[in-house]
CSV table of C-alpha atoms in Angstrom, one decimal:
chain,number,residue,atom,x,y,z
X,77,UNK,CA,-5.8,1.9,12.1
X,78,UNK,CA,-3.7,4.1,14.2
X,79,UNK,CA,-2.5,1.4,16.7
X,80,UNK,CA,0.9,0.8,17.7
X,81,UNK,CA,2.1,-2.8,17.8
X,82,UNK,CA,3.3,-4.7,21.1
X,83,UNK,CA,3.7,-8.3,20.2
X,84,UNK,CA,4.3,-10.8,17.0
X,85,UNK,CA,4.1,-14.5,16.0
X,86,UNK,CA,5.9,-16.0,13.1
X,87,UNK,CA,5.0,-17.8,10.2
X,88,UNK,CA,7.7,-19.4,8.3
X,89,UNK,CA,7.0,-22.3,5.7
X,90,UNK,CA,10.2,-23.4,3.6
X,91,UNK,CA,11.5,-26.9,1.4
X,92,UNK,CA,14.6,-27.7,3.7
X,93,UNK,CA,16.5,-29.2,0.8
X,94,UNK,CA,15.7,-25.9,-1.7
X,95,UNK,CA,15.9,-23.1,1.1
X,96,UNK,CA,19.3,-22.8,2.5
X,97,UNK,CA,19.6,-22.0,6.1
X,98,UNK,CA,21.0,-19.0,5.8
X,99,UNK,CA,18.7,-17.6,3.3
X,100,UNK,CA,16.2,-18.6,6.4
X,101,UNK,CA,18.7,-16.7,8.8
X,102,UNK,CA,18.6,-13.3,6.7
X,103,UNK,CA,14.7,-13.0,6.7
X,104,UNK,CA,14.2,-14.1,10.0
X,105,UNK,CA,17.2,-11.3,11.1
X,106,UNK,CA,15.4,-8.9,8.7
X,107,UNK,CA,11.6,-9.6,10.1
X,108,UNK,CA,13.5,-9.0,14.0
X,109,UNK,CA,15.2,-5.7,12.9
X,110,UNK,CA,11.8,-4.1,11.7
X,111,UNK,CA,10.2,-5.4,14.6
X,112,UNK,CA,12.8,-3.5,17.1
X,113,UNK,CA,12.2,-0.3,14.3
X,114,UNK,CA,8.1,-0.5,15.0
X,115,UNK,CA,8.9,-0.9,19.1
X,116,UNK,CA,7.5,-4.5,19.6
X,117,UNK,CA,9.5,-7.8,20.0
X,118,UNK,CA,9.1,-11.5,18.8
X,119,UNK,CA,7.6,-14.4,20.8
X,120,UNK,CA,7.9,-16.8,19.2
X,121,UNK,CA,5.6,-18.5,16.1
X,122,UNK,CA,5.8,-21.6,13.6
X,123,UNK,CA,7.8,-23.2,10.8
X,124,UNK,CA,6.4,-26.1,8.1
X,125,UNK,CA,7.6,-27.7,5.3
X,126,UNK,CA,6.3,-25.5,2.4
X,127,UNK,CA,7.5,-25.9,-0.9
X,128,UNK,CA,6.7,-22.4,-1.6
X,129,UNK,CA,8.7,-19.9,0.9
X,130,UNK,CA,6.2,-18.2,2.9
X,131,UNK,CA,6.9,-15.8,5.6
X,132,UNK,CA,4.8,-13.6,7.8
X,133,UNK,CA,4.1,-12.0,11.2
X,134,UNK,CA,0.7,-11.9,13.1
X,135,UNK,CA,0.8,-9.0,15.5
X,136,UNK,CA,-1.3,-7.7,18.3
X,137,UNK,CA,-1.3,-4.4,19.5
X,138,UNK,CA,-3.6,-1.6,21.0
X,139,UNK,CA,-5.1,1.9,20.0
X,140,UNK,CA,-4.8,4.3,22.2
X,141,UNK,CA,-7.9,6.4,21.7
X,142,UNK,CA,-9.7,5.2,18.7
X,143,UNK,CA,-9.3,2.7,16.0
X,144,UNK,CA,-9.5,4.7,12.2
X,145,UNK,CA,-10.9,2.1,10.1
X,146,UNK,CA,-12.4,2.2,6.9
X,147,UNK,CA,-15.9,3.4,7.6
X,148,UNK,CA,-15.5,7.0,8.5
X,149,UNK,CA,-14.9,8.9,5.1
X,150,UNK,CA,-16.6,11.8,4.5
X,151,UNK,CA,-18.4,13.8,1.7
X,152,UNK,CA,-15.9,16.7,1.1
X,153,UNK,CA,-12.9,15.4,2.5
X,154,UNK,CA,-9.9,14.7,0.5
X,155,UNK,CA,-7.8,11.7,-0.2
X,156,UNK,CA,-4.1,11.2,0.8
X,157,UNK,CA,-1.8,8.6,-0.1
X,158,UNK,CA,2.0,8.3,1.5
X,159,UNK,CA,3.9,5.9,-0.6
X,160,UNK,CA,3.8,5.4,-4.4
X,161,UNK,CA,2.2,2.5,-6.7
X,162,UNK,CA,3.7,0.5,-9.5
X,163,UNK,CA,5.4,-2.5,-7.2
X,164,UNK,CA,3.6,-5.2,-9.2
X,165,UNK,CA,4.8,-4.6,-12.1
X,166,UNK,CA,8.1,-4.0,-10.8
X,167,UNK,CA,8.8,-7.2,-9.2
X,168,UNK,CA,7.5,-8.9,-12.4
X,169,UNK,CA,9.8,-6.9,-14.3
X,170,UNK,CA,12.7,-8.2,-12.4
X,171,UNK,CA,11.5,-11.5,-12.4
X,172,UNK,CA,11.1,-11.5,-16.3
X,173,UNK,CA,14.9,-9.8,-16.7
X,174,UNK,CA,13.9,-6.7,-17.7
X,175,UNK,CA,14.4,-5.0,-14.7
X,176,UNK,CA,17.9,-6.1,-13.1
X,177,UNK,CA,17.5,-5.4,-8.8
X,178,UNK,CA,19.6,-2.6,-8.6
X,179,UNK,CA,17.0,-0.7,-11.6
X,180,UNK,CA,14.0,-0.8,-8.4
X,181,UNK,CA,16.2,0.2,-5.4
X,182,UNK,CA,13.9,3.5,-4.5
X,183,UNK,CA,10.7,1.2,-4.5
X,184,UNK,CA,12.9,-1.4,-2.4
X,185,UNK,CA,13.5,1.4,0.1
X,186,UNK,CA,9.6,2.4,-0.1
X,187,UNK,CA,8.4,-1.2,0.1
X,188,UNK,CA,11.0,-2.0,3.9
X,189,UNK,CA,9.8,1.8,4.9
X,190,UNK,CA,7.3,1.2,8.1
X,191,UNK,CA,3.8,3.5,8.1
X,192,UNK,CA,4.8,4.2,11.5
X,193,UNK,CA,5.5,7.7,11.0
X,194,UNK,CA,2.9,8.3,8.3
X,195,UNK,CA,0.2,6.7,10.9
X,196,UNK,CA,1.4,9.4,13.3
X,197,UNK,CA,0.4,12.3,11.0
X,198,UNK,CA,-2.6,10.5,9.7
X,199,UNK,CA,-3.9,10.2,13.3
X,200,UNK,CA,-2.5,13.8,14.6
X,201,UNK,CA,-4.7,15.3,12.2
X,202,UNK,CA,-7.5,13.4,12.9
X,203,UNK,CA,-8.4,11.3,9.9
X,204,UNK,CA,-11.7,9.4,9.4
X,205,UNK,CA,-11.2,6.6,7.4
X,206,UNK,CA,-7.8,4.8,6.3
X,207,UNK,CA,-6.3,1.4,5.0
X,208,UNK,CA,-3.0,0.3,3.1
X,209,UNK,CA,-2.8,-0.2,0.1
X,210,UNK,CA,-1.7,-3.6,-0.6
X,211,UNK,CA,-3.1,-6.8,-2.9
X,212,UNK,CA,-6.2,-4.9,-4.1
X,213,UNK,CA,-4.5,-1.9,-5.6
X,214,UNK,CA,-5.1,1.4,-5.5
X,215,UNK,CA,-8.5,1.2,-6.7
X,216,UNK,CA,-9.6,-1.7,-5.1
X,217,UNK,CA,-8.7,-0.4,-1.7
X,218,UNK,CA,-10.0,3.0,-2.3
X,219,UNK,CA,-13.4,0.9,-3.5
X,220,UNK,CA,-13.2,-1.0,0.2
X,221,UNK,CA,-13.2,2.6,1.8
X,222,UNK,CA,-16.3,3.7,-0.4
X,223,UNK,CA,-18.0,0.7,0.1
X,224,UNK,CA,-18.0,1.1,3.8
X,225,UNK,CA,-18.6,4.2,4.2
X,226,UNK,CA,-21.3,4.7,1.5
X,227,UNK,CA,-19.3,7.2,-0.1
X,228,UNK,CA,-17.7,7.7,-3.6
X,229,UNK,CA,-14.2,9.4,-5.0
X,230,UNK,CA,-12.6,11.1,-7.5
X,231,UNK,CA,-8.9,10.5,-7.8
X,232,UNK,CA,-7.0,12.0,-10.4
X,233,UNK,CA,-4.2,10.0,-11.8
X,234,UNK,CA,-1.6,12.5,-12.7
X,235,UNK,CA,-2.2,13.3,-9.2
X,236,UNK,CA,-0.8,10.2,-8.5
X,237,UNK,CA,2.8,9.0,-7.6
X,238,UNK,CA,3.4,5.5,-9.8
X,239,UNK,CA,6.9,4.4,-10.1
X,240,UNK,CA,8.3,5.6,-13.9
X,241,UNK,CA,9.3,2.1,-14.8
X,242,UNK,CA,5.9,0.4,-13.7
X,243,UNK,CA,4.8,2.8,-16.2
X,244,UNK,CA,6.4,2.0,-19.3
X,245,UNK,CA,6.4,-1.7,-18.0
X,246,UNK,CA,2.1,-1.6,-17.9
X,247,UNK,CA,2.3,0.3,-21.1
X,248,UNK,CA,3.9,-2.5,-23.0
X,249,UNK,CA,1.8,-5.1,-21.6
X,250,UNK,CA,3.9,-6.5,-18.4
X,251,UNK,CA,1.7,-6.5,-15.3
X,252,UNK,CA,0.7,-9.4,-12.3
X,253,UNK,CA,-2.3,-10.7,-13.2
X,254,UNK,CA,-4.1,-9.8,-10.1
X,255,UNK,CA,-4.1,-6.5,-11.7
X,256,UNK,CA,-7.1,-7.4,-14.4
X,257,UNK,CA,-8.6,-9.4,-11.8
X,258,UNK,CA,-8.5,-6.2,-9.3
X,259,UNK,CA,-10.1,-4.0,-12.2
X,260,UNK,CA,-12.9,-6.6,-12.4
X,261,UNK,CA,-13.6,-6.4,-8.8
X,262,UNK,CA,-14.3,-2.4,-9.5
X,263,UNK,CA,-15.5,-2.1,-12.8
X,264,UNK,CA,-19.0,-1.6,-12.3
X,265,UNK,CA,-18.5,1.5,-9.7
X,266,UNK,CA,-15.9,3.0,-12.0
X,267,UNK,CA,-16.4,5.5,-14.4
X,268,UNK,CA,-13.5,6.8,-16.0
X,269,UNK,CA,-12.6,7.7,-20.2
X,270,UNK,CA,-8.5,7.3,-19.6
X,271,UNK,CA,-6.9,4.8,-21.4
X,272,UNK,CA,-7.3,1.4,-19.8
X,273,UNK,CA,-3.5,0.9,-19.5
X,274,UNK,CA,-3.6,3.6,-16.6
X,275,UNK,CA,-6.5,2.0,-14.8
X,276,UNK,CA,-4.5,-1.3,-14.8
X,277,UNK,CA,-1.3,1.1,-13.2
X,278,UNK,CA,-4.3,2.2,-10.5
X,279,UNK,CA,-5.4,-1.7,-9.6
X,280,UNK,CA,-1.5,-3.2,-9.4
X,281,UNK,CA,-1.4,-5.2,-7.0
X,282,UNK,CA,0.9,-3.5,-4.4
X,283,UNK,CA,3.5,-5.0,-1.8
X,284,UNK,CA,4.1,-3.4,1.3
X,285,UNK,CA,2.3,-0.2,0.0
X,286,UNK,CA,1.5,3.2,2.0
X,287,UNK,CA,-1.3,4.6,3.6
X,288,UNK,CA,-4.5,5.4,1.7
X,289,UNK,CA,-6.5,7.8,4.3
X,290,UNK,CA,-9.2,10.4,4.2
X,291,UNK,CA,-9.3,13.6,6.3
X,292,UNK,CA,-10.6,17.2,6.1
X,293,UNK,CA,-9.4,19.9,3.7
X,294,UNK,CA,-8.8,22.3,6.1
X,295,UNK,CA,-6.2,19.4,7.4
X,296,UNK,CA,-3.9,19.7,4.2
X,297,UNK,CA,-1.4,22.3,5.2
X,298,UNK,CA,-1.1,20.8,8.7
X,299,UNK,CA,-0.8,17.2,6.8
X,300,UNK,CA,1.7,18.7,4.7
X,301,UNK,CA,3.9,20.3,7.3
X,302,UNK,CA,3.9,17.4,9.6
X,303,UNK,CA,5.1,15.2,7.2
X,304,UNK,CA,8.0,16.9,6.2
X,305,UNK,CA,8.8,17.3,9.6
X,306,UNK,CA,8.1,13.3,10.5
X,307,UNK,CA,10.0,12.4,7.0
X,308,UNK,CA,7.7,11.4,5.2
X,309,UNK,CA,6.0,11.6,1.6
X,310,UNK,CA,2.2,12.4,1.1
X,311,UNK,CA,0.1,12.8,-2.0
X,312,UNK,CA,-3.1,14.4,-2.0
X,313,UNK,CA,-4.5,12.2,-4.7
X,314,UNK,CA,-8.7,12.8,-5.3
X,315,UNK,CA,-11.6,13.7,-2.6
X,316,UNK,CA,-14.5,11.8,-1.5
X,317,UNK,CA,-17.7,12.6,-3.0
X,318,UNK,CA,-21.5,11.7,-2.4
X,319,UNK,CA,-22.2,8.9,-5.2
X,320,UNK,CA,-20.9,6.0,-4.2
X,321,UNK,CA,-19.0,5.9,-7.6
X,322,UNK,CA,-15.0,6.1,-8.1
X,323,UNK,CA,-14.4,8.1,-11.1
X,324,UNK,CA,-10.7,8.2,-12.6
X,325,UNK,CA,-10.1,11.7,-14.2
């Protein structure tokens, strides 16, 4: 949204007898060190007993000027995206041994990389609408941003960036399945003819994914400069048309 954070709560839920306490230690040292990187600090928060490990931060912070939410797209406009997709199937890949840790490390860096800096070119060049992209995939996200803005898009998918392995992973049938469940939820504003293993790469449920943001064509060279200058990638994936429809090309 263009804020910057100031403040954040904890949430830690853990099984005492399964979760040892320095496996506790590490993510609570991890959560402290990205919050120093964003600029804000820890109050405090709350642990439960959880049988499933849960772990997450509530933060409150300010925009400065305006909040970008995802309302503002624009006929026109094009559609940028600053980290890549795939993570889903990634993580399941590991988790099913046929991806070993070490065979994921670049989406590992992408997935502990803060928007912070990608924020700060989104807002500098004055974007309309933006969210991350996160649990709803690609396509359900971009969906949200049509839906609330009474817009449509076209995104073209060699356009873009989707981790190589989460590829051939999706191709041979190893996916979450909140990935079919996210190409329900857009079906029926989708019109695509690509093979339906590439829409499922486009609705993979993403973790700690990059900004999805709309802003003016005339904006792309400055968007493109400032990145590189910030260190940042982004992807000019589609553009945002009049239909309220999401077409796949």
């Amino acid at each position: 949204m263009g804020g910057k954070p100031v403040t954040a709560l904890a949430l830690l839920g853990f099984d005492p007898c399964r979760m040892g306490r320095e496996t506790v230690r590490e993510v609570l040292r991890g959560a402290v060190d990205k919050l120093k990187e964003a600029g804000t600090v820890l109050l405090g928060g709350h642990t439960l007993d959880d049988r499933e490990p849960k772990f997450g931060l509530a933060v409150t912070g300010v925009c400065e000027y305006r909040c970008i939410t995802q309302e503002g797209a624009k006929p026109g406009q094009l559609v940028f995206l600053t980290k890549p997709v795939g993570t889903g199937a990634l993580i399941k890949g590991v988790k099913e041994g046929l991806l070993r840790e070490s065979d994921i490390e670049e989406a590992i860096e992408n997935m502990t990389a803060l928007n912070d800096r990608a924020s700060r070119v989104m807002t500098e060049a004055g974007s309309t609408a933006c969210t991350d992209v996160t649990g709803f995939g690609l396509l359900g996200h971009a969906f949200n941003i049509c839906r609330k803005s009474g817009v449509g898009m076209n995104i073209e998918f060699e356009k873009v960036p989707v981790y190589p392995q989460a590829l051939d992973l999706i191709r041979r049938g190893v996916f979450p399945k909140g990935a079919k469940e996210n190409m329900t939820f857009v079906r029926a504003h989708l019109k695509t003819d690509l093979e339906e293993w590439k829409i499922t790469a486009l609705c993979d449920p993403v973790t700690s994914g990059g900004l999805l943001f709309t802003a003016d064509r005339e904006k792309e060279s400055f968007i493109s400069r400032r990145s590189s200058e910030v260190g940042v990638n982004v992807w000019v994936i589609g553009e945002v048309t009049e239909d309220k429809v999401i077409r796949v090309l």
